[in-house]
Coordinates of C-alpha atoms in Angstrom, one line a residue:
M22 CA -11.5 -12.8 17.4
T23 CA -9.9 -13.8 14.6
D24 CA -11.1 -17.7 15.1
A25 CA -14.6 -17.1 16.0
W26 CA -15.4 -19.0 12.7
R27 CA -14.2 -22.2 14.9
P28 CA -17.1 -22.9 16.9
F29 CA -19.3 -22.5 13.9
V30 CA -17.4 -25.4 12.1
D31 CA -17.3 -27.3 15.2
A32 CA -21.2 -27.3 15.2
A33 CA -21.4 -28.3 11.6
R34 CA -19.1 -31.5 11.9
P35 CA -21.2 -33.7 14.0
F36 CA -23.9 -32.8 11.1
L37 CA -21.9 -33.7 8.3
A38 CA -20.6 -36.8 9.7
Q39 CA -24.2 -38.1 10.3
A40 CA -25.3 -37.2 6.7
A41 CA -22.5 -39.3 5.3
Q42 CA -23.9 -42.0 7.5
H43 CA -27.1 -41.9 6.0
D44 CA -25.8 -41.4 2.2
Q45 CA -23.6 -44.4 3.2
K46 CA -27.0 -46.2 4.0
A47 CA -28.6 -44.9 1.3
D48 CA -31.5 -42.9 3.4
P49 CA -31.8 -39.8 1.5
Q50 CA -34.0 -37.5 3.4
P51 CA -31.9 -37.8 6.9
A52 CA -28.5 -37.0 4.8
I53 CA -30.0 -34.3 2.9
E54 CA -31.4 -32.7 6.1
N55 CA -28.2 -33.0 8.1
Y56 CA -26.1 -31.9 4.7
M57 CA -28.5 -28.7 4.7
A58 CA -28.5 -28.3 8.7
G59 CA -24.0 -28.4 8.0
I60 CA -23.9 -26.0 5.4
E61 CA -25.8 -23.8 7.4
K62 CA -23.3 -23.8 10.0
L63 CA -20.8 -23.4 7.8
M64 CA -21.8 -20.4 5.9
A65 CA -22.1 -18.7 9.1
A66 CA -18.7 -19.6 9.4
L67 CA -17.5 -18.3 6.1
K68 CA -18.7 -14.6 7.3
L69 CA -16.4 -14.9 9.7
M70 CA -13.5 -15.5 8.4
E71 CA -10.4 -13.2 7.5
S72 CA -8.0 -15.0 5.4
S73 CA -8.9 -14.9 1.5
E74 CA -6.7 -18.9 1.7
Q75 CA -9.1 -20.2 4.1
K76 CA -12.6 -18.7 2.7
Q77 CA -11.6 -19.9 -1.0
R78 CA -11.0 -24.0 0.8
L79 CA -14.0 -23.2 2.9
N80 CA -16.2 -22.6 -0.6
G81 CA -14.8 -25.6 -2.1
E82 CA -16.0 -27.7 0.7
I83 CA -19.1 -26.1 0.7
I84 CA -20.0 -26.5 -2.6
K85 CA -19.0 -29.9 -2.1
Y86 CA -21.6 -30.7 0.4
M87 CA -24.4 -29.1 -1.5
Q88 CA -24.0 -31.0 -4.9
R89 CA -23.8 -34.5 -2.9
A90 CA -27.4 -32.6 -1.6
E91 CA -28.3 -32.1 -5.0
F92 CA -27.2 -35.7 -6.6
L93 CA -29.5 -36.8 -3.8
K94 CA -32.5 -35.0 -4.2
G95 CA -32.3 -36.4 -7.6
N96 CA -31.5 -32.9 -9.3
T97 CA -28.5 -32.2 -11.8
S98 CA -25.1 -30.9 -9.6
F99 CA -24.2 -27.3 -10.1
E100 CA -21.4 -26.3 -12.6
V101 CA -19.4 -23.5 -13.7
E102 CA -17.2 -23.7 -15.7
S103 CA -16.7 -19.6 -15.9
M104 CA -18.3 -16.3 -14.5
R105 CA -18.3 -12.8 -15.8
T106 CA -18.9 -10.5 -13.1
H107 CA -20.5 -7.3 -14.4
R108 CA -20.4 -5.1 -11.8
I109 CA -23.0 -2.0 -11.7
P110 CA -22.6 1.2 -9.9
E111 CA -25.2 2.7 -7.5
D112 CA -27.4 4.7 -9.4
S113 CA -26.4 4.8 -12.6
I114 CA -27.9 4.0 -15.9
G115 CA -27.9 2.5 -19.3
H116 CA -27.1 -1.0 -18.1
S117 CA -30.1 -3.0 -20.3
Y118 CA -30.1 -6.4 -20.6
E119 CA -29.4 -6.1 -24.4
R120 CA -25.9 -4.1 -23.6
I121 CA -25.0 -6.6 -20.7
F122 CA -25.7 -9.5 -22.9
K123 CA -24.8 -8.6 -26.6
D124 CA -21.6 -10.1 -26.2
V125 CA -23.2 -13.5 -25.7
L126 CA -26.1 -13.9 -28.0
N127 CA -26.3 -15.0 -31.3
G128 CA -28.0 -16.7 -33.8
D129 CA -25.8 -20.2 -32.7
I130 CA -27.6 -19.9 -29.6
Q131 CA -30.2 -23.2 -29.0
S132 CA -30.4 -23.2 -25.6
V133 CA -30.2 -20.6 -22.0
H134 CA -29.8 -21.9 -19.1
V135 CA -31.2 -19.1 -16.1
F136 CA -30.0 -19.4 -12.9
D137 CA -31.7 -16.7 -11.2
A138 CA -32.6 -17.2 -7.3
Y139 CA -35.3 -14.2 -6.8
V140 CA -37.5 -14.3 -9.3
A141 CA -41.0 -14.5 -6.6
V142 CA -42.1 -10.9 -6.9
H143 CA -44.2 -9.3 -9.3
H144 CA -41.3 -7.2 -11.0
Q145 CA -38.8 -9.9 -10.8
V146 CA -41.6 -11.8 -12.9
L147 CA -41.4 -9.1 -15.6
N148 CA -37.5 -8.9 -15.3
F149 CA -37.3 -12.6 -16.5
V150 CA -40.1 -12.2 -19.3
R151 CA -38.2 -9.0 -21.0
F152 CA -35.0 -11.0 -20.8
C153 CA -36.8 -13.6 -22.5
E154 CA -37.7 -11.7 -25.4
L155 CA -34.7 -10.0 -26.1
V156 CA -32.8 -14.3 -25.8
V157 CA -35.8 -14.9 -28.3
Q158 CA -35.4 -11.8 -31.1
K159 CA -31.7 -12.7 -30.8
A160 CA -31.4 -16.2 -31.4
P161 CA -34.1 -17.5 -34.0
K162 CA -32.2 -21.1 -33.4
L163 CA -33.1 -20.9 -30.0
R164 CA -35.4 -23.8 -28.5
M165 CA -35.1 -24.2 -25.1
I166 CA -35.0 -22.2 -21.8
T167 CA -34.7 -23.2 -18.3
L168 CA -35.0 -21.4 -15.4
T169 CA -33.8 -22.9 -12.3
T170 CA -35.0 -20.5 -9.0
S171 CA -36.0 -20.6 -5.5
E172 CA -38.5 -22.4 -3.8
D173 CA -40.4 -18.8 -3.4
S174 CA -41.2 -18.7 -7.0
R175 CA -43.5 -21.5 -7.0
Q176 CA -45.9 -18.6 -5.8
N177 CA -45.8 -17.2 -9.8
A178 CA -46.6 -21.0 -11.3
E179 CA -49.7 -18.8 -13.6
S180 CA -47.1 -16.1 -14.8
F181 CA -44.8 -18.8 -15.4
K182 CA -47.2 -20.9 -17.7
E183 CA -49.0 -18.1 -19.6
L184 CA -44.9 -17.5 -20.2
A185 CA -44.5 -21.2 -20.8
V186 CA -47.3 -21.0 -23.9
S187 CA -46.5 -18.1 -25.5
L188 CA -43.5 -19.3 -26.2
E189 CA -44.5 -22.8 -27.5
K190 CA -46.1 -21.1 -30.2
R191 CA -42.4 -20.1 -31.2
K192 CA -41.5 -23.8 -30.8
I193 CA -39.4 -22.8 -27.3
R194 CA -39.7 -25.5 -24.4
L195 CA -39.4 -23.5 -20.9
N196 CA -38.2 -25.5 -18.4
L197 CA -39.1 -24.9 -14.4
N198 CA -36.3 -26.2 -11.7
Y199 CA -37.6 -25.1 -8.5
N200 CA -34.2 -25.4 -5.3
Y201 CA -34.0 -24.3 -2.4
L202 CA -29.9 -24.4 -3.0
I203 CA -30.3 -22.2 -5.7
C204 CA -29.8 -18.8 -3.4
L205 CA -26.7 -20.2 -1.3
F206 CA -24.9 -21.1 -4.3
L207 CA -25.4 -18.1 -6.5
L208 CA -24.1 -16.2 -3.3
L209 CA -20.9 -18.7 -3.3
E210 CA -20.1 -18.4 -7.0
C211 CA -20.3 -15.0 -6.3
Q212 CA -18.2 -14.8 -3.3
M213 CA -15.8 -16.9 -4.8
S214 CA -15.2 -14.9 -8.1
L215 CA -14.6 -11.7 -6.2
S216 CA -12.6 -13.0 -3.8
K217 CA -10.8 -14.8 -6.9
E218 CA -10.6 -11.1 -9.0
R219 CA -9.7 -8.7 -5.8
M220 CA -7.1 -12.1 -5.2
A221 CA -5.8 -11.7 -8.7
T222 CA -6.2 -7.7 -8.7
S223 CA -4.2 -7.3 -6.2
T224 CA -1.5 -9.7 -6.8
E225 CA -1.0 -7.9 -10.0
K226 CA -0.4 -4.4 -8.5
L227 CA 1.4 -6.0 -6.3
S228 CA 4.2 -8.0 -9.3
S229 CA 3.7 -4.6 -10.8
F230 CA 5.0 -2.6 -7.7
R231 CA 8.2 -4.7 -7.8
A232 CA 9.0 -4.8 -10.8
R233 CA 8.8 -0.6 -10.8
L234 CA 10.9 -0.9 -8.3
Q235 CA 13.5 -3.4 -9.4
T236 CA 13.3 -1.0 -12.5
E237 CA 13.8 2.1 -10.3
A238 CA 16.4 1.2 -7.8
E239 CA 18.8 -0.8 -10.8
T240 CA 18.5 2.4 -12.6
L241 CA 19.3 4.4 -9.3
V242 CA 22.7 2.1 -8.8
L243 CA 24.0 1.5 -12.2
E244 CA 22.9 5.3 -13.8
V245 CA 22.3 7.3 -11.0
F246 CA 25.0 7.0 -8.6
P247 CA 27.7 7.4 -10.8
Q248 CA 26.7 10.8 -11.7
K249 CA 26.0 12.1 -8.2
V250 CA 29.5 10.9 -7.4
L251 CA 31.0 12.6 -9.9
D252 CA 28.8 16.1 -9.3
L253 CA 29.4 16.0 -5.9
D254 CA 33.0 15.3 -6.7
K255 CA 33.1 18.5 -9.0
M256 CA 31.1 20.4 -6.1
I257 CA 34.0 19.7 -3.9
F258 CA 36.7 21.3 -5.9
D259 CA 34.5 24.2 -6.4
E260 CA 35.9 27.6 -5.7
K261 CA 31.8 28.4 -3.9
Y262 CA 33.0 25.7 -1.9
S263 CA 36.7 26.2 -1.1
F264 CA 38.5 27.3 2.2
S265 CA 39.7 30.7 0.0
R266 CA 37.0 31.9 0.7
L267 CA 36.4 31.9 4.3
S268 CA 36.7 35.0 5.0
E269 CA 34.3 36.4 3.0
I270 CA 31.9 34.0 4.2
L271 CA 32.3 34.4 7.7
P272 CA 29.8 37.6 8.9
A273 CA 31.5 40.9 10.1
G274 CA 32.8 41.1 13.6
D275 CA 30.1 44.0 14.7
L276 CA 27.3 41.2 13.5
N277 CA 24.9 44.0 13.4
I278 CA 24.6 44.9 17.1
P279 CA 26.4 47.7 18.6
V280 CA 28.3 47.6 22.0
P281 CA 26.2 50.3 23.8
E282 CA 28.7 53.4 25.3
P283 CA 29.2 53.2 29.4
V284 CA 27.8 55.2 31.3
K285 CA 29.6 56.7 33.7
N286 CA 28.4 57.5 37.5
G287 CA 26.5 60.5 38.0
G288 CA 27.4 63.2 40.8
G289 CA 24.7 61.4 43.1
G290 CA 26.7 59.0 44.2
G291 CA 24.2 56.0 42.5
D292 CA 25.5 53.3 39.5
A293 CA 23.6 53.9 37.0
P294 CA 23.0 51.4 34.7
V295 CA 24.2 50.5 31.2
A296 CA 21.4 49.8 29.5
K297 CA 17.6 50.1 29.9
K298 CA 15.9 47.0 31.0
R299 CA 12.3 45.4 30.1
K300 CA 10.5 43.1 31.6
I301 CA 10.3 39.7 29.8
G302 CA 7.5 36.7 29.8
N303 CA 9.1 35.4 32.9
G304 CA 9.1 38.3 35.0
E305 CA 13.0 38.7 35.0
E306 CA 14.5 42.0 33.4
E307 CA 17.2 41.6 30.5
C308 CA 18.9 45.0 28.5
A309 CA 17.1 46.0 25.4
V310 CA 19.6 46.2 22.9
M311 CA 18.5 47.1 19.6
A312 CA 20.6 46.1 16.3
N313 CA 21.5 49.2 13.8
N314 CA 19.1 48.1 11.1
G315 CA 16.3 46.6 13.2
I316 CA 17.4 43.0 13.1
I317 CA 20.1 40.8 13.2
P318 CA 20.9 39.3 9.9
K319 CA 21.2 35.1 9.2
N320 CA 24.9 34.3 7.6
E321 CA 23.5 34.4 3.5
H322 CA 26.5 32.6 2.2
L323 CA 26.3 29.4 4.2
G324 CA 21.9 29.9 3.6
E325 CA 23.0 30.0 0.1
L326 CA 25.1 26.9 0.4
M327 CA 22.6 25.1 2.7
E328 CA 19.8 25.1 0.5
E329 CA 22.1 24.4 -2.3
I330 CA 22.9 20.7 -0.8
R331 CA 19.3 19.9 1.0
P332 CA 17.8 18.6 -2.1
M333 CA 20.2 16.6 -2.5
I334 CA 20.3 15.0 0.9
R335 CA 16.5 14.7 0.9
D336 CA 17.0 12.7 -2.3
A337 CA 19.6 10.9 -0.7
V338 CA 17.5 9.6 1.7
E339 CA 14.8 8.5 -0.7
D340 CA 16.9 6.4 -2.9
M341 CA 18.5 4.7 0.3
N342 CA 15.0 3.8 1.0
K343 CA 14.1 2.6 -2.7
I344 CA 17.4 0.4 -2.6
K345 CA 16.6 -0.8 0.5
M346 CA 12.8 -2.2 -0.2
W347 CA 14.3 -3.8 -3.3
I348 CA 17.3 -5.9 -1.8
T349 CA 14.7 -6.7 1.1
L350 CA 12.3 -7.7 -1.2
L351 CA 14.5 -9.8 -2.8
I352 CA 15.5 -11.8 0.4
P353 CA 14.6 -15.5 -0.2
R354 CA 12.8 -17.5 2.7
I355 CA 14.7 -18.6 5.6
E356 CA 16.6 -21.9 5.1
D357 CA 19.3 -24.4 6.6
G358 CA 22.7 -23.9 4.2
N359 CA 23.3 -21.9 1.1
N360 CA 22.8 -18.4 2.7
F361 CA 26.2 -17.1 1.5
G362 CA 24.2 -15.3 -1.2
V363 CA 21.9 -14.0 1.8
S364 CA 25.1 -12.7 4.0
I365 CA 25.8 -10.7 0.8
Q366 CA 22.0 -9.1 0.6
E367 CA 22.0 -8.4 4.2
E368 CA 26.3 -6.9 3.8
A369 CA 24.7 -4.6 1.2
L370 CA 21.6 -3.1 3.4
N371 CA 23.5 -3.0 6.5
E372 CA 25.4 -0.1 4.4
V373 CA 22.4 1.1 2.4
R374 CA 21.1 1.6 5.9
A375 CA 24.1 3.3 7.6
T376 CA 24.3 5.7 4.6
E377 CA 19.8 6.2 4.7
S378 CA 20.8 7.1 8.7
E379 CA 23.9 9.0 8.2
A380 CA 22.0 11.0 5.1
A381 CA 18.7 11.8 8.2
S382 CA 21.5 13.0 10.4
F383 CA 22.5 15.7 7.9
L384 CA 19.4 17.2 7.7
D385 CA 18.9 17.5 11.5
Q386 CA 22.4 19.1 11.6
L387 CA 21.5 21.6 9.0
S388 CA 18.2 22.8 11.5
R389 CA 20.5 22.8 14.8
Y390 CA 22.6 24.9 13.1
F391 CA 20.1 28.1 12.9
V392 CA 18.8 26.8 16.3
G393 CA 22.1 26.9 17.9
R394 CA 23.2 30.4 16.2
A395 CA 20.4 32.3 17.2
K396 CA 20.9 31.2 21.1
L397 CA 24.2 32.5 20.6
L398 CA 23.2 35.4 19.1
T399 CA 20.5 36.7 21.8
K400 CA 23.4 36.0 24.3
V401 CA 25.4 38.7 21.8
A402 CA 22.9 40.8 22.5
K403 CA 22.2 40.4 26.0
Y404 CA 25.7 40.9 26.6
P405 CA 27.0 42.8 24.2
H406 CA 30.1 43.9 25.8
V407 CA 31.2 40.2 26.0
A408 CA 33.8 39.8 23.1
D409 CA 33.3 35.9 23.7
Y410 CA 30.2 35.4 22.1
R411 CA 31.2 37.4 19.6
R412 CA 34.3 35.2 18.3
A413 CA 31.7 32.0 19.2
I414 CA 29.5 32.9 16.4
L415 CA 32.4 33.8 13.7
D416 CA 33.9 30.1 14.9
M417 CA 30.1 28.4 14.7
D418 CA 29.7 29.5 10.9
E419 CA 33.4 28.2 10.4
K420 CA 32.2 25.0 11.6
Q421 CA 29.7 25.0 9.7
F422 CA 31.5 25.9 6.5
V423 CA 33.6 22.2 7.1
N424 CA 30.5 20.6 8.0
I425 CA 29.3 21.7 4.2
R426 CA 32.4 20.5 3.2
L427 CA 32.0 17.3 4.8
I428 CA 28.2 16.2 4.1
I429 CA 29.3 16.5 0.2
T430 CA 31.9 14.2 0.7
E431 CA 30.8 11.7 2.6
L432 CA 28.0 11.8 0.5
R433 CA 29.9 11.3 -2.9
N434 CA 31.6 8.4 -0.7
H435 CA 28.3 6.9 0.3
F436 CA 27.6 7.0 -3.4
A437 CA 30.9 5.5 -4.8
T438 CA 30.5 2.7 -2.6
L439 CA 27.5 1.7 -2.8
H440 CA 27.6 1.8 -6.3
D441 CA 31.0 0.0 -6.2
M442 CA 29.4 -3.0 -3.9
I443 CA 26.4 -3.4 -5.7
T444 CA 27.2 -3.6 -8.9
K445 CA 30.1 -6.2 -7.9
N446 CA 27.5 -8.3 -6.2
M447 CA 24.7 -7.5 -8.3
E448 CA 24.2 -11.9 -9.2
K449 CA 24.6 -12.8 -5.6
I450 CA 22.2 -9.8 -5.0
K451 CA 19.1 -10.8 -7.3
K452 CA 19.8 -13.9 -6.8
P453 CA 20.8 -15.3 -3.5
R454 CA 20.4 -18.9 -4.1
S455 CA 21.3 -20.8 -7.2
S456 CA 18.5 -23.1 -8.5
N457 CA 20.3 -26.4 -8.1
H458 CA 22.0 -26.6 -4.4
D459 CA 25.4 -28.6 -4.5
S460 CA 26.4 -30.7 -2.2
M461 CA 28.9 -29.1 0.2
Y462 CA 30.0 -32.7 1.2

């Protein structure tokens, strides 16, 4: 689908070749006809192209053929030194000729050239007349107005004649040029102008993004990471994360889940259930054990510690992603030789990716703790007489406390390692290849 334009380009080649042959033989009429047929095919190809670079190249070719056809016809070829686009939003007001052209109309103007492919119907003629009135008013030295328009505008010859007589009274001559290529030319010029503007805007935005990314990444490495290393190192030695308060962090042994009193066998000889059973969703039965206060609480101490480190982990993932993108955009194109600097970039990237992946796993680890603890608590509630389940809860909480300390330590170590690695190799990371390669042989 991306090459749908190729058949039209292939179809244009025979016409353009014949046009060139007739041109060399000084046979203008068939040359013009073949040029126009070839241009029509190229215009169809242009509409199907997706690449801006290909469109720009084909635009140049089409204009070249159009100029040659115009030269053969005896007209002056089109030349546009500069173009300014004034976009008028749909359903907007306040875009009069005076407001649009106020910056270019002055007392030094002696001639005005108007390229307008559409002066065919009555209201279009009136618009041209209004424009002439404005120019005559704003440019007292004006002596000539030239209108180049399409062949369809010949039907308004009488209106143009009346306008010419009116302008003649002010010693201003009106020249009319009817050109059947004007529509194609203006369309191409607009397309080229818009394409260049979009490309320039996109390039400018991309350059701005890269500059902002570089500034933010360097700030992270040089300023933020050292501060984070100090903050995390301070947290490790904070009393809040000390093993000395482990007994305070671990929950009470009863977990707010009472152990039901055993029911003695009655005199009827039958075995009575130890607790009342209830049906659950899959049809099975389980013992219904009620908590003392209606809810089995979470470990508030561990929850507080995890809420404190969770934002740090999220920030670490974001920071690593930013550093990774910054280094990736600094990697030069693939070439043979002189890749020592690139290998340093790749080594730094591997360290950043490892840190990003581990930080993301820390977040997953925090979430899995709650799920695992909840499953164990349901076991305790279902089998309240089994002491091992209760002990497993205490061991899980102790393990999670150790994991929290480990997360803080690992984050500190990663930030310190990245700061050290990148600052030591900053020159090679930012400029992996020198401008003048010294021969190694």
